[in-house]
Short mmCIF file of C-alpha atoms in Angstrom, two decimals:
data_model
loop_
_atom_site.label_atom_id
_atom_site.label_comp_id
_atom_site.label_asym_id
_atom_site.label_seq_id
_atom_site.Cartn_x
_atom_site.Cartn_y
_atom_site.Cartn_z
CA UNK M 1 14.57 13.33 20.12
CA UNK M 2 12.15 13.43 22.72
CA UNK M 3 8.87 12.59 21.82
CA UNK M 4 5.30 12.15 23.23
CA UNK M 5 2.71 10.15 21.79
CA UNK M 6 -0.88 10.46 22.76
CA UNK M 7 -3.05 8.10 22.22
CA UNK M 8 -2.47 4.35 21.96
CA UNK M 9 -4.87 3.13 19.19
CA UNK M 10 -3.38 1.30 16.22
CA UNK M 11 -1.70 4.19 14.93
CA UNK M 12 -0.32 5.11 18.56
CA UNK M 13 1.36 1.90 19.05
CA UNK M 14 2.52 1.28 15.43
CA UNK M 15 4.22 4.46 16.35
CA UNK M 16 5.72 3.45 19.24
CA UNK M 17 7.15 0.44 17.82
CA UNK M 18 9.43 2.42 15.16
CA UNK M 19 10.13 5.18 17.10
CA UNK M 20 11.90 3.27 19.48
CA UNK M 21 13.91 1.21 17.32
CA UNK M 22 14.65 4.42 16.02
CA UNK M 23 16.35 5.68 19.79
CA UNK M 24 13.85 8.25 20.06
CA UNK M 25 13.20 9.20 23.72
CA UNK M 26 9.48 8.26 23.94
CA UNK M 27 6.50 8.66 26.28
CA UNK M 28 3.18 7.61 25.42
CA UNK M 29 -0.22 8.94 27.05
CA UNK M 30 -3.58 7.39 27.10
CA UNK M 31 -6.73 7.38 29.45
CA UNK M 32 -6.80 3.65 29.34
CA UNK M 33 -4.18 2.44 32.03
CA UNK M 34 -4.11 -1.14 30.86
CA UNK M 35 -2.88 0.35 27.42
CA UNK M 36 -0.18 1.92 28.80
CA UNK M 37 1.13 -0.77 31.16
CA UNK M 38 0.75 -3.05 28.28
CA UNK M 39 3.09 -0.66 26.30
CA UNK M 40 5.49 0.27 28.89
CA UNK M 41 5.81 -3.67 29.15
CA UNK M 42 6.73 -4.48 26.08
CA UNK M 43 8.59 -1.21 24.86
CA UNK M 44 11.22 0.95 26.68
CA UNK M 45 8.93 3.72 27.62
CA UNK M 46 7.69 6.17 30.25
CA UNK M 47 3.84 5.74 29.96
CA UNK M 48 1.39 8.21 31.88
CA UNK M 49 -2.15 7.56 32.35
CA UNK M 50 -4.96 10.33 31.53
CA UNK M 51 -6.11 13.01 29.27
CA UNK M 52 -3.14 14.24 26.85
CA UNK M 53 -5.44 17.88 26.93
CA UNK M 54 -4.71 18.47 30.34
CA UNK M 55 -1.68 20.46 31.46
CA UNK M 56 -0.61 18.30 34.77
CA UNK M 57 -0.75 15.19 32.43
CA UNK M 58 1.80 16.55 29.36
CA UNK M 59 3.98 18.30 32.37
CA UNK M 60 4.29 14.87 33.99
CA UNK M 61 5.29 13.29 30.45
CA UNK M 62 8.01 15.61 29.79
CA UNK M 63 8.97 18.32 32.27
CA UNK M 64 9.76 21.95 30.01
CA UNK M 65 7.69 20.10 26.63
CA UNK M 66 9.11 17.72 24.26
CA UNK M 67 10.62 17.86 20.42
CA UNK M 68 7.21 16.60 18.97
CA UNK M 69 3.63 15.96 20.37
CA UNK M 70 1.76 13.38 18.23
CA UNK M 71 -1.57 13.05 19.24
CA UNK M 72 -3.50 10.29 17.45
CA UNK M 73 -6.96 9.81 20.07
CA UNK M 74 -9.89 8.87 18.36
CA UNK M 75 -11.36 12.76 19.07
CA UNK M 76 -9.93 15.06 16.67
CA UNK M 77 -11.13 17.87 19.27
CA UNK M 78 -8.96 16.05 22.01
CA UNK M 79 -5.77 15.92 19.60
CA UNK M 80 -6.28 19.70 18.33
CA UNK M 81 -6.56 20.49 22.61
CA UNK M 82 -3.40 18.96 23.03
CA UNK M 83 -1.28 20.24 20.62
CA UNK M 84 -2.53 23.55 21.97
CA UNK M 85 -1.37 22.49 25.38
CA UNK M 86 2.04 21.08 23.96
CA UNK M 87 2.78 24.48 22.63
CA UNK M 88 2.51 26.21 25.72
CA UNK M 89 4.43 24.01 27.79
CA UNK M 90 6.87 24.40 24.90
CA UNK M 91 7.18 21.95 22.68
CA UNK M 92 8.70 22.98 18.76
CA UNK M 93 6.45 20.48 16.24
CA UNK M 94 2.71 18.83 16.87
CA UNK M 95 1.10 16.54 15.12
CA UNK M 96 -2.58 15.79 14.98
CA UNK M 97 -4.66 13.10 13.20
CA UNK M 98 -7.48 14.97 12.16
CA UNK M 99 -10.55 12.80 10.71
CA UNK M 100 -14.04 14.66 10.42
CA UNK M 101 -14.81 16.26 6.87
CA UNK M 102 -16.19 18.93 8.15
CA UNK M 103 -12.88 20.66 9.59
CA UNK M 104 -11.66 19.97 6.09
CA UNK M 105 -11.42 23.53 4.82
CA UNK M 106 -10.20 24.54 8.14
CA UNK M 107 -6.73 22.60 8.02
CA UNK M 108 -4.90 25.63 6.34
CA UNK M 109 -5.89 27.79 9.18
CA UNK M 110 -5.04 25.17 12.01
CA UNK M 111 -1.80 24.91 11.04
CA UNK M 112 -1.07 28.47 10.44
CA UNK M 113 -2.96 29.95 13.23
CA UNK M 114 -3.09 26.96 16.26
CA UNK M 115 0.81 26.00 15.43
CA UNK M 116 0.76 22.97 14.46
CA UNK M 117 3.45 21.29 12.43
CA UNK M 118 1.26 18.75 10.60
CA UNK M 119 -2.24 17.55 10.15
CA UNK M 120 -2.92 14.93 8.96
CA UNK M 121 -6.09 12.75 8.11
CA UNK M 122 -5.87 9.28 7.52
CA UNK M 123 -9.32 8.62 5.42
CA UNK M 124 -8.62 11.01 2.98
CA UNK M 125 -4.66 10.30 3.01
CA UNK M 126 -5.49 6.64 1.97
CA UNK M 127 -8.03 7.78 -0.44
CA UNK M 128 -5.11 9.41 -2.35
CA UNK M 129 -3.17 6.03 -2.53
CA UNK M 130 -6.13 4.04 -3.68
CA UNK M 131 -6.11 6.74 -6.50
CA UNK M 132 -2.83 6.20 -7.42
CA UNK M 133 -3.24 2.47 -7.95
CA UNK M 134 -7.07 3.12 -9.97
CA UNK M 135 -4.96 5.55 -12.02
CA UNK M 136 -2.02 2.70 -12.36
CA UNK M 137 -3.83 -0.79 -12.37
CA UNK M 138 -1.13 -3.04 -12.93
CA UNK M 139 0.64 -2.14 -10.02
CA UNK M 140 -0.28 -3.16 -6.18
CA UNK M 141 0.91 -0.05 -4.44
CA UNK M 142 2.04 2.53 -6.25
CA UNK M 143 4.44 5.40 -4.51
CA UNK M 144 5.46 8.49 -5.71
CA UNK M 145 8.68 11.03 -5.59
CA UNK M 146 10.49 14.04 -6.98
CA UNK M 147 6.66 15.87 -7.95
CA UNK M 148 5.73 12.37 -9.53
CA UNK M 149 8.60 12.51 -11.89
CA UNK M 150 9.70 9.13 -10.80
CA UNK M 151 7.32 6.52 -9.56
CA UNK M 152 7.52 2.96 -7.36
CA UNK M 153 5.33 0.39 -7.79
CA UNK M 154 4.91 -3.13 -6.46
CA UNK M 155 3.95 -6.21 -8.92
CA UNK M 156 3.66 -9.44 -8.66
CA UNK M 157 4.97 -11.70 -10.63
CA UNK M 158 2.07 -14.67 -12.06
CA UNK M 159 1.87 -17.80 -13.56
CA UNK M 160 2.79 -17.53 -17.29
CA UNK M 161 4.53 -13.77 -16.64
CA UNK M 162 7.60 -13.21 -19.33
CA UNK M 163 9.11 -11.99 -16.35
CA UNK M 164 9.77 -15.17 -15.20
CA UNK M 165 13.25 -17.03 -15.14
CA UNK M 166 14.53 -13.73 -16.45
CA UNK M 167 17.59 -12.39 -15.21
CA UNK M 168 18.22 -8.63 -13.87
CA UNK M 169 21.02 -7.85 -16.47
CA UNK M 170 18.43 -8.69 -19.68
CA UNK M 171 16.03 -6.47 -18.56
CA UNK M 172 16.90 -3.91 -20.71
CA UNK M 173 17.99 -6.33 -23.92
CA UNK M 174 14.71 -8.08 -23.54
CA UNK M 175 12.05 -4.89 -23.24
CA UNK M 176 14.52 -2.01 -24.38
CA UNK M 177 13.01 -0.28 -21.70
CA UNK M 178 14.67 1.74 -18.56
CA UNK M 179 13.71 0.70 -15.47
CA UNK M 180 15.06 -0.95 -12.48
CA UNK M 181 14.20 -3.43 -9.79
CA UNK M 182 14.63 -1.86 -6.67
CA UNK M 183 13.72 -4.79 -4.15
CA UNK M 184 12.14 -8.54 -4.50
CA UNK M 185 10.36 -10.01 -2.37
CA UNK M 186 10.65 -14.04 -2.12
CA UNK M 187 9.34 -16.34 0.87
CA UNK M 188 8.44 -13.36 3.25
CA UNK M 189 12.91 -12.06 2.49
CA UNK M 190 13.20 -8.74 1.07
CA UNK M 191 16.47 -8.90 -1.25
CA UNK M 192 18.36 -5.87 -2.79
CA UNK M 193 18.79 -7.43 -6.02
CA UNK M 194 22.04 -6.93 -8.11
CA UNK M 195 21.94 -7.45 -11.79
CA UNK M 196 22.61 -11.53 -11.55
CA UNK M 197 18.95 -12.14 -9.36
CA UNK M 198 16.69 -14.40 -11.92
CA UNK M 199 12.91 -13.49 -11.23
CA UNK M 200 10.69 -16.59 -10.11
CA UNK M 201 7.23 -16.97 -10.34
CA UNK M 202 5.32 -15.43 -7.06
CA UNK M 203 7.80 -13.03 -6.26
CA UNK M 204 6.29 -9.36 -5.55
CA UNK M 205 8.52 -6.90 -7.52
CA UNK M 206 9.43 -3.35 -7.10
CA UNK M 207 10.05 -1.59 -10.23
CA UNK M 208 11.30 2.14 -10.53
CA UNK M 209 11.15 4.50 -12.90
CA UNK M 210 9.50 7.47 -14.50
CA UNK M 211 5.80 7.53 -15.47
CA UNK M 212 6.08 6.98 -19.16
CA UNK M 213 9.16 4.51 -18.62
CA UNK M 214 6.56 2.31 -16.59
CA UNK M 215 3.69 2.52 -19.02
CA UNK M 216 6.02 1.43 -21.73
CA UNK M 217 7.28 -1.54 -19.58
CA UNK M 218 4.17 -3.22 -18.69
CA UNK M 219 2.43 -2.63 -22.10
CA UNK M 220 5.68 -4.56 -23.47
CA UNK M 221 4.94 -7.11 -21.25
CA UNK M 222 0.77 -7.06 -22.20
CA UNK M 223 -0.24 -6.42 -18.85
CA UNK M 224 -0.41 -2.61 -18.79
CA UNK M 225 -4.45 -1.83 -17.78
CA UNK M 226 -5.45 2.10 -18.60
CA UNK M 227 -6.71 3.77 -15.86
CA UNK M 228 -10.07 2.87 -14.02
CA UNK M 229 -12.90 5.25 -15.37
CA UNK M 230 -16.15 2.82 -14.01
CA UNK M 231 -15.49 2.44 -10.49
CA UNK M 232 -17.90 0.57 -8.23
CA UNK M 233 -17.31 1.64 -4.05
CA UNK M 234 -19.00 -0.26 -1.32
CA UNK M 235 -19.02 1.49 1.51
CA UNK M 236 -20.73 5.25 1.95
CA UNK M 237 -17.44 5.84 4.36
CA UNK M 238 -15.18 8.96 5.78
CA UNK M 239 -12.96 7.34 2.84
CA UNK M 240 -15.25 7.00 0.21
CA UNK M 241 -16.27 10.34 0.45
CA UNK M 242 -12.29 11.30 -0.21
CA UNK M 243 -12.22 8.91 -2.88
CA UNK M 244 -14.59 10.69 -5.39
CA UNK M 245 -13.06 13.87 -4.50
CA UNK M 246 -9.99 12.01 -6.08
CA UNK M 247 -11.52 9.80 -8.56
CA UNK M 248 -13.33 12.97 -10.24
CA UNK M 249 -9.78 14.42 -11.39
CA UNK M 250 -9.67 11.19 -13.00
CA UNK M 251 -12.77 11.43 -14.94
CA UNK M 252 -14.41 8.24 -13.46
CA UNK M 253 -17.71 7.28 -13.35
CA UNK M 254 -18.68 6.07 -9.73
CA UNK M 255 -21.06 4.16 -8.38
CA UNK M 256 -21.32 3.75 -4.06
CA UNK M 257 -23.53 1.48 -2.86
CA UNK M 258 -24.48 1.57 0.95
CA UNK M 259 -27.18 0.59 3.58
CA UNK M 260 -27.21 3.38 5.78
CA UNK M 261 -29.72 5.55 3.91
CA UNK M 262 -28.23 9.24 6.36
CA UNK M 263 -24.87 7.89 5.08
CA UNK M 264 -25.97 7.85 1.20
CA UNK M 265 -27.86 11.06 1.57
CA UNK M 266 -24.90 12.87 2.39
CA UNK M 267 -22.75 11.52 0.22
CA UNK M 268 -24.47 12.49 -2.78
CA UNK M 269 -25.29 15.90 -1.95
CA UNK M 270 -21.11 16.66 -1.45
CA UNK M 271 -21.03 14.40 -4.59
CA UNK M 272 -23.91 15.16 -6.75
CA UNK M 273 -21.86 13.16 -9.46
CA UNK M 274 -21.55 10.03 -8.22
CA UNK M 275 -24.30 7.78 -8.63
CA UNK M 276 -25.63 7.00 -4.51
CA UNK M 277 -27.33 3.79 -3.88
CA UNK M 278 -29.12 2.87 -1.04
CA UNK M 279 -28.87 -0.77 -0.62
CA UNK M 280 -26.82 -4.22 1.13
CA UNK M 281 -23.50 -4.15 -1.10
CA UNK M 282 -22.90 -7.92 0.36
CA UNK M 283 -25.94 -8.86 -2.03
CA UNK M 284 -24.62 -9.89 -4.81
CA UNK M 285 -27.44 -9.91 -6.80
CA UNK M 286 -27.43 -6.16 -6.04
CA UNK M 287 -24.07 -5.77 -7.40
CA UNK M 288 -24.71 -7.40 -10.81
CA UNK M 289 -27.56 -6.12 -11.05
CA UNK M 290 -25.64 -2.36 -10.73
CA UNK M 291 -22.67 -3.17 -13.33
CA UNK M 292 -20.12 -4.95 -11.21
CA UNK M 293 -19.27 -6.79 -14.76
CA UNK M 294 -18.10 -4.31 -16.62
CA UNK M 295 -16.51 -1.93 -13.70
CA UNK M 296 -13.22 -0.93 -14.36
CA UNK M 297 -12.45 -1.02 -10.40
CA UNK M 298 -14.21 -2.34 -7.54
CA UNK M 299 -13.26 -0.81 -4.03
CA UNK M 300 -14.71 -2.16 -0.88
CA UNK M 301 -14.79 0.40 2.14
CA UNK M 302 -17.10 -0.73 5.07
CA UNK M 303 -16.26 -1.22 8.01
CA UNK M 304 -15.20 -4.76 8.58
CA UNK M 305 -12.00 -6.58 7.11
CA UNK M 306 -13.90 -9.67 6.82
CA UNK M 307 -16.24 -8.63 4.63
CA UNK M 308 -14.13 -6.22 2.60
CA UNK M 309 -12.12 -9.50 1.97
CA UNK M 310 -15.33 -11.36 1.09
CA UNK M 311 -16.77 -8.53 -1.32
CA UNK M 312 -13.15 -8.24 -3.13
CA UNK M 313 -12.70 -11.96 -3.63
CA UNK M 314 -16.44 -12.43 -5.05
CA UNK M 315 -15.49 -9.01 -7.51
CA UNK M 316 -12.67 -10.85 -8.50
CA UNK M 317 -14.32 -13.94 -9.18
CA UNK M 318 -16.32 -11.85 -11.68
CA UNK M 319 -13.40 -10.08 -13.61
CA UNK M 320 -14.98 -6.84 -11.86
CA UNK M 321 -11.32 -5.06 -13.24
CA UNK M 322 -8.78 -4.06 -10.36
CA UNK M 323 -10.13 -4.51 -6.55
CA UNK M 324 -9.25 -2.70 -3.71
CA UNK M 325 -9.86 -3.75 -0.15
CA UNK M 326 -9.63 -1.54 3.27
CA UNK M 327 -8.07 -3.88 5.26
CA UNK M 328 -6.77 -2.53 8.34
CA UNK M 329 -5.99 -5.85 10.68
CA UNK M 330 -2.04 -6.88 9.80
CA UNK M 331 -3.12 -10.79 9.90
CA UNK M 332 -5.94 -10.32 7.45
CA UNK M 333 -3.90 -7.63 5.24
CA UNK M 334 -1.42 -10.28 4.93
CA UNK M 335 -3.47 -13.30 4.46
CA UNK M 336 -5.24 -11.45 2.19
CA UNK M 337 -2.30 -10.50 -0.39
CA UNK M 338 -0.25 -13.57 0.58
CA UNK M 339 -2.76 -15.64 -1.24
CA UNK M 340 -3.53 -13.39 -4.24
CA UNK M 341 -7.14 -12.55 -2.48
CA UNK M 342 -6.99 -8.88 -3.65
CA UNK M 343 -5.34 -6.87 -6.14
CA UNK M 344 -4.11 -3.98 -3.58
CA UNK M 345 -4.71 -3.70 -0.11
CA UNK M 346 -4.67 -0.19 2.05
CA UNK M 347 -4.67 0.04 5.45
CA UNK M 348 -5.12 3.60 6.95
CA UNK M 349 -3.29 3.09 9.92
CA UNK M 350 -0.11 2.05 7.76
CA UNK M 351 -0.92 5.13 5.46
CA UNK M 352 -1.15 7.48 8.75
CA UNK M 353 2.17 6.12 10.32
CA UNK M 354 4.09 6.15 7.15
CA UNK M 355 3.53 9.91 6.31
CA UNK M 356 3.85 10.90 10.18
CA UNK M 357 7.33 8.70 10.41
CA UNK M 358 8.63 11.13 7.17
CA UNK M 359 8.33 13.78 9.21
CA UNK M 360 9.71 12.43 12.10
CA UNK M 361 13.10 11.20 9.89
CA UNK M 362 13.60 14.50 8.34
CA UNK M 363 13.01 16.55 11.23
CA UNK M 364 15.83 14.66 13.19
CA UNK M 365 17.96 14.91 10.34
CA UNK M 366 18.48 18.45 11.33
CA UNK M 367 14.90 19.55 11.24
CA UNK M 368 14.15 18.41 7.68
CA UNK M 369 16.87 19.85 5.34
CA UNK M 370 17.61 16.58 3.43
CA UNK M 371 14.76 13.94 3.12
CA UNK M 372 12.22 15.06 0.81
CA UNK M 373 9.88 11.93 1.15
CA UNK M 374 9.90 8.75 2.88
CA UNK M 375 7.69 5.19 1.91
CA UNK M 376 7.80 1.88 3.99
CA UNK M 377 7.84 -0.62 1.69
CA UNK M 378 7.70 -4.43 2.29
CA UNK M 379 5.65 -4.16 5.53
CA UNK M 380 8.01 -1.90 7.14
CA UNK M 381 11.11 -4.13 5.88
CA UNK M 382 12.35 -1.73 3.65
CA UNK M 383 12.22 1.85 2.88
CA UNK M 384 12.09 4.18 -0.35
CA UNK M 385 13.72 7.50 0.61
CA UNK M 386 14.08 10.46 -1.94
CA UNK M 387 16.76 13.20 -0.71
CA UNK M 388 17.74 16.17 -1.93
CA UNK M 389 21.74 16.88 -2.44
CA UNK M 390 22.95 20.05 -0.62
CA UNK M 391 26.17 21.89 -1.03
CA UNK M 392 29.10 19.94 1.08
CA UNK M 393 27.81 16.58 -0.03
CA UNK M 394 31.06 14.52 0.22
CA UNK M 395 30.67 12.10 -2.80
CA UNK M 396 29.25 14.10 -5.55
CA UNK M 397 31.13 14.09 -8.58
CA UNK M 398 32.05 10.44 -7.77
CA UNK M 399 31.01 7.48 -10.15
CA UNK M 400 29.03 5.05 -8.34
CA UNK M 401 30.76 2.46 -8.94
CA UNK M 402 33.31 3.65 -7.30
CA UNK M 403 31.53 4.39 -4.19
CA UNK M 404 31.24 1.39 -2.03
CA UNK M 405 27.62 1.87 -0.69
CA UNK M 406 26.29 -0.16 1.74
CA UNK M 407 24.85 -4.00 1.58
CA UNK M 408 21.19 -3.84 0.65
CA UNK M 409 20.82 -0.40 -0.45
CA UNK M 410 20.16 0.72 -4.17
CA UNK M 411 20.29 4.05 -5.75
CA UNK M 412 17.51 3.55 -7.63
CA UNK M 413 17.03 6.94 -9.16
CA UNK M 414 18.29 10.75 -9.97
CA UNK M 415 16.54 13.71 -11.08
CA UNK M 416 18.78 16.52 -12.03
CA UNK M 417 17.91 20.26 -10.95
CA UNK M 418 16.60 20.70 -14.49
CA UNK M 419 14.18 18.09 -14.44
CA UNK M 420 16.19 15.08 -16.17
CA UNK M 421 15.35 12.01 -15.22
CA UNK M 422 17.71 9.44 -14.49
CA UNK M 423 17.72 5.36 -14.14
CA UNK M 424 21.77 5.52 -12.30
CA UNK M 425 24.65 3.03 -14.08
CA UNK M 426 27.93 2.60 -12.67
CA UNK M 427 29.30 5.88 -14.80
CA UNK M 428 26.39 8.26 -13.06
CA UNK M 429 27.44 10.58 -10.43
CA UNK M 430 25.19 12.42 -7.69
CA UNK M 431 25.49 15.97 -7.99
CA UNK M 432 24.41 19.02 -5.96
CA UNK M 433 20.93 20.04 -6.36
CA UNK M 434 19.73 16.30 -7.49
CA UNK M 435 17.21 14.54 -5.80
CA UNK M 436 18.20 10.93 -5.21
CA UNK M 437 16.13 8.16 -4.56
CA UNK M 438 17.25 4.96 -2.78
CA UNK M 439 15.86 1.61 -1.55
CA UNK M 440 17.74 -0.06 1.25
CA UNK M 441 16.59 -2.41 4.29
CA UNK M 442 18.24 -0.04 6.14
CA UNK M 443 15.68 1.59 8.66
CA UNK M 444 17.76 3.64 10.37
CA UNK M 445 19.22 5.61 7.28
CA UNK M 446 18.65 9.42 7.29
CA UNK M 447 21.47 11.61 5.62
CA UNK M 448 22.25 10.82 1.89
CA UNK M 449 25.98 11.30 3.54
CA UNK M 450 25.54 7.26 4.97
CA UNK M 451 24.86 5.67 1.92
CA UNK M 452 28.43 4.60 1.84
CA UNK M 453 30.05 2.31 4.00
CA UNK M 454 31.93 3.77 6.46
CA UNK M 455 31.09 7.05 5.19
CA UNK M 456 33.82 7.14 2.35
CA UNK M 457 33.94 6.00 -0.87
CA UNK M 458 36.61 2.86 -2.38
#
């Protein structure tokens, strides 16, 4: 497809990166020329300098308009402008990153009336995954498919964990329990387990299964935590402000903790509930002082990734429940949960590109009719995909095991048209209206149809 990209901030260039390992046709905009050179250096690209509002400048980047516009500037007015622009010149999809709050209510009529394909806005996008893991503790990450009827979360595995030196196969004999391992992670190597891989200490898990099936799990293992109902935020942020929309469906009790005195004003009058106060959240006397003790959650939002680090390691160091950190820099993000330093990191940028990459996949796989949902796993090393079965699908009614799929890729779960849930055997077959979810290292994968090797089955 041919694709612009405008704008070559962190999400612009993560961008990029995939879509040309993906063979997209790409051409990347930004005002900043040593931005582009820097990208047309290291990428296969066309890169034009300027403002990606202006008609000249999206006419020079692709002559009669592109497949998709995806304009990710740090001005949400610039990225609405040129999606505008983009649709004259006559290009099909848009995509704008869309940040302020106060457009919020607006997004409905953006998309309907301005024509664009997606909006999307990062804060309040990675709000709704730091949810997920408040309402799920004992997981890392926690992803989501099929209208949450199955689930994916990532674990690792500590000192003294039952799971350890247990083999695949006596998963279910041990915990009578159905779930499955979709993907280890050991030394930085992402393996597609089979049912002979023994778990080790320090490897990061990825379990699958329904909701209930997961509860069940980690309570059999004593290390299931209920969900996070005293939740302590630093940070008066864009994000924060997302996160109590989110953390009041839960119920929670939240306390936000900022120095910027305009910042906690507004926060509490758009969330009267939450308890606003004005103060240095790196004081830790402060903290105490406020209940970090007995928090269920601790969740630290300002603006720097050093001190987010900082604040979730000295949480941690008082058994302030589960911590989340907004870590957006890769080095510290890895650091961080290389070394145990935080329960679950989120990074918006990784949040933005993920959902915009989704789109991307199932738009080229003839303009969306098969993937449902998409998650990069494993730092982009592997990838959760959830598609739905259409009429003409070539191997339904076949046994797995007697399709021979491709190495590293897992069919990790099946939901039937009438809701049933299913963790696949051997003696499971796909059938037409399922949704199937697999987990492969596979980045390239987007038709259920090339699951098998050589597109047929044994």
């Amino acid at each position: 497809m041919k694709i612009i990209i405008a704008g070559l901030g962190k999400v612009g260039r993560i961008l990029t990166e995939q879509l040309v390992s993906d063979k997209h046709d790409v051409v990347v905009i930004d005002q900043n020329p040593d931005l582009v050179n820097d990208i047309v250096n290291i990428y296969d690209v066309l890169g034009v300098t300027g403002n990606c509002g202006c008609y000249s400048v999206q006419k020079e980047a692709f002559a009669g308009g592109a497949d998709l516009l995806i304009a990710t500037t740090s001005s949400d007015e610039i990225n609405i402008l040129a999606c505008l622009v983009a649709k004259k010149i006559g290009t099909a999809h848009t995509i704008a990153r869309i940040r302020n709050p106060e457009y919020e209510e607006q997004l409905r009529l953006m998309r309907s009336e301005l024509g664009l394909s997606m909006v999307i806005n990062p804060e309040e996008a990675s709000a709704r995954k730091i949810a997920q893991v408040l309402r799920f503790p004992s997981a890392m990450k926690l992803e989501q498919f099929s209208k949450a009827r199955f689930e994916l979360v990532e674990y690792r595995i500590e000192k003294e964990n039952p799971l350890t030196g247990m083999k695949l196969s006596d998963l279910y004999q041990s915990f009578k329990v159905k779930v499955l391992i979709a993907a280890v992670v050991r030394n930085q190597k992402v393996l597609i387990p089979s049912g002979s891989q023994t778990l080790m200490q320090g490897d990061v898990i990825y379990v699958t299964a329904p909701p209930e099936e997961l509860e069940r799990f980690f309570r059999k293992l004593n290390l299931y935590k209920s969900t996070a109902r005293n939740v302590m935020i630093v940070g008066a942020s864009r994000m924060a402000y997302y996160l109590c929309k989110e953390l009041r469906n839960l119920n929670a009790r939240i306390t936000v903790i900022d120095k910027d005195v305009k910042k906690c004003r507004e926060l509490s009058i758009h969330h009267p509930e939450a308890l606003v106060i004005q103060g240095d959240g790196a004081d830790n006397e402060l903290l105490l002082e406020e209940g970090l003790e007995g928090m269920d959650a601790f969740v630290a939002l300002t603006g720097m990734d050093e001190t987010n680090i900082i604040l979730a390691m000295y949480a941690s160091s008082v058994n302030a429940g589960k911590v989340v950190a907004k870590i957006n820099r890769k080095s510290f993000s890895d650091l961080a949960e290389a070394r145990g330093m935080v329960d679950s990191v989120v990074s918006t940028g990784s949040v933005t590109t993920e959902q915009i990459l989704q789109y991307v996949r199932a738009m080229h796989n003839s303009m969306g009719s098969n993937i449902r949902t998409l998650h990069r796993i494993v730092d982009g090393k592997a990838e959760a995909l959830e598609f739905y079965v259409d009429e003409g699908f070539p191997f339904a009614g076949i046994p797995l095991r007697n399709l021979k799929l491709k190495p590293n890729l897992l069919v990790v779960g099946i939901v039937r048209k009438n809701g049933q849930t299913l963790i696949p055997s051997g003696n499971d077959e796909i059938q037409v209206g399922d949704d199937v979810i697999v987990v492969t290292t596979n980045a390239s994968l987007s038709d259920l149809r090339d699951i098998c090797d050589k597109g047929r089955p044994l």
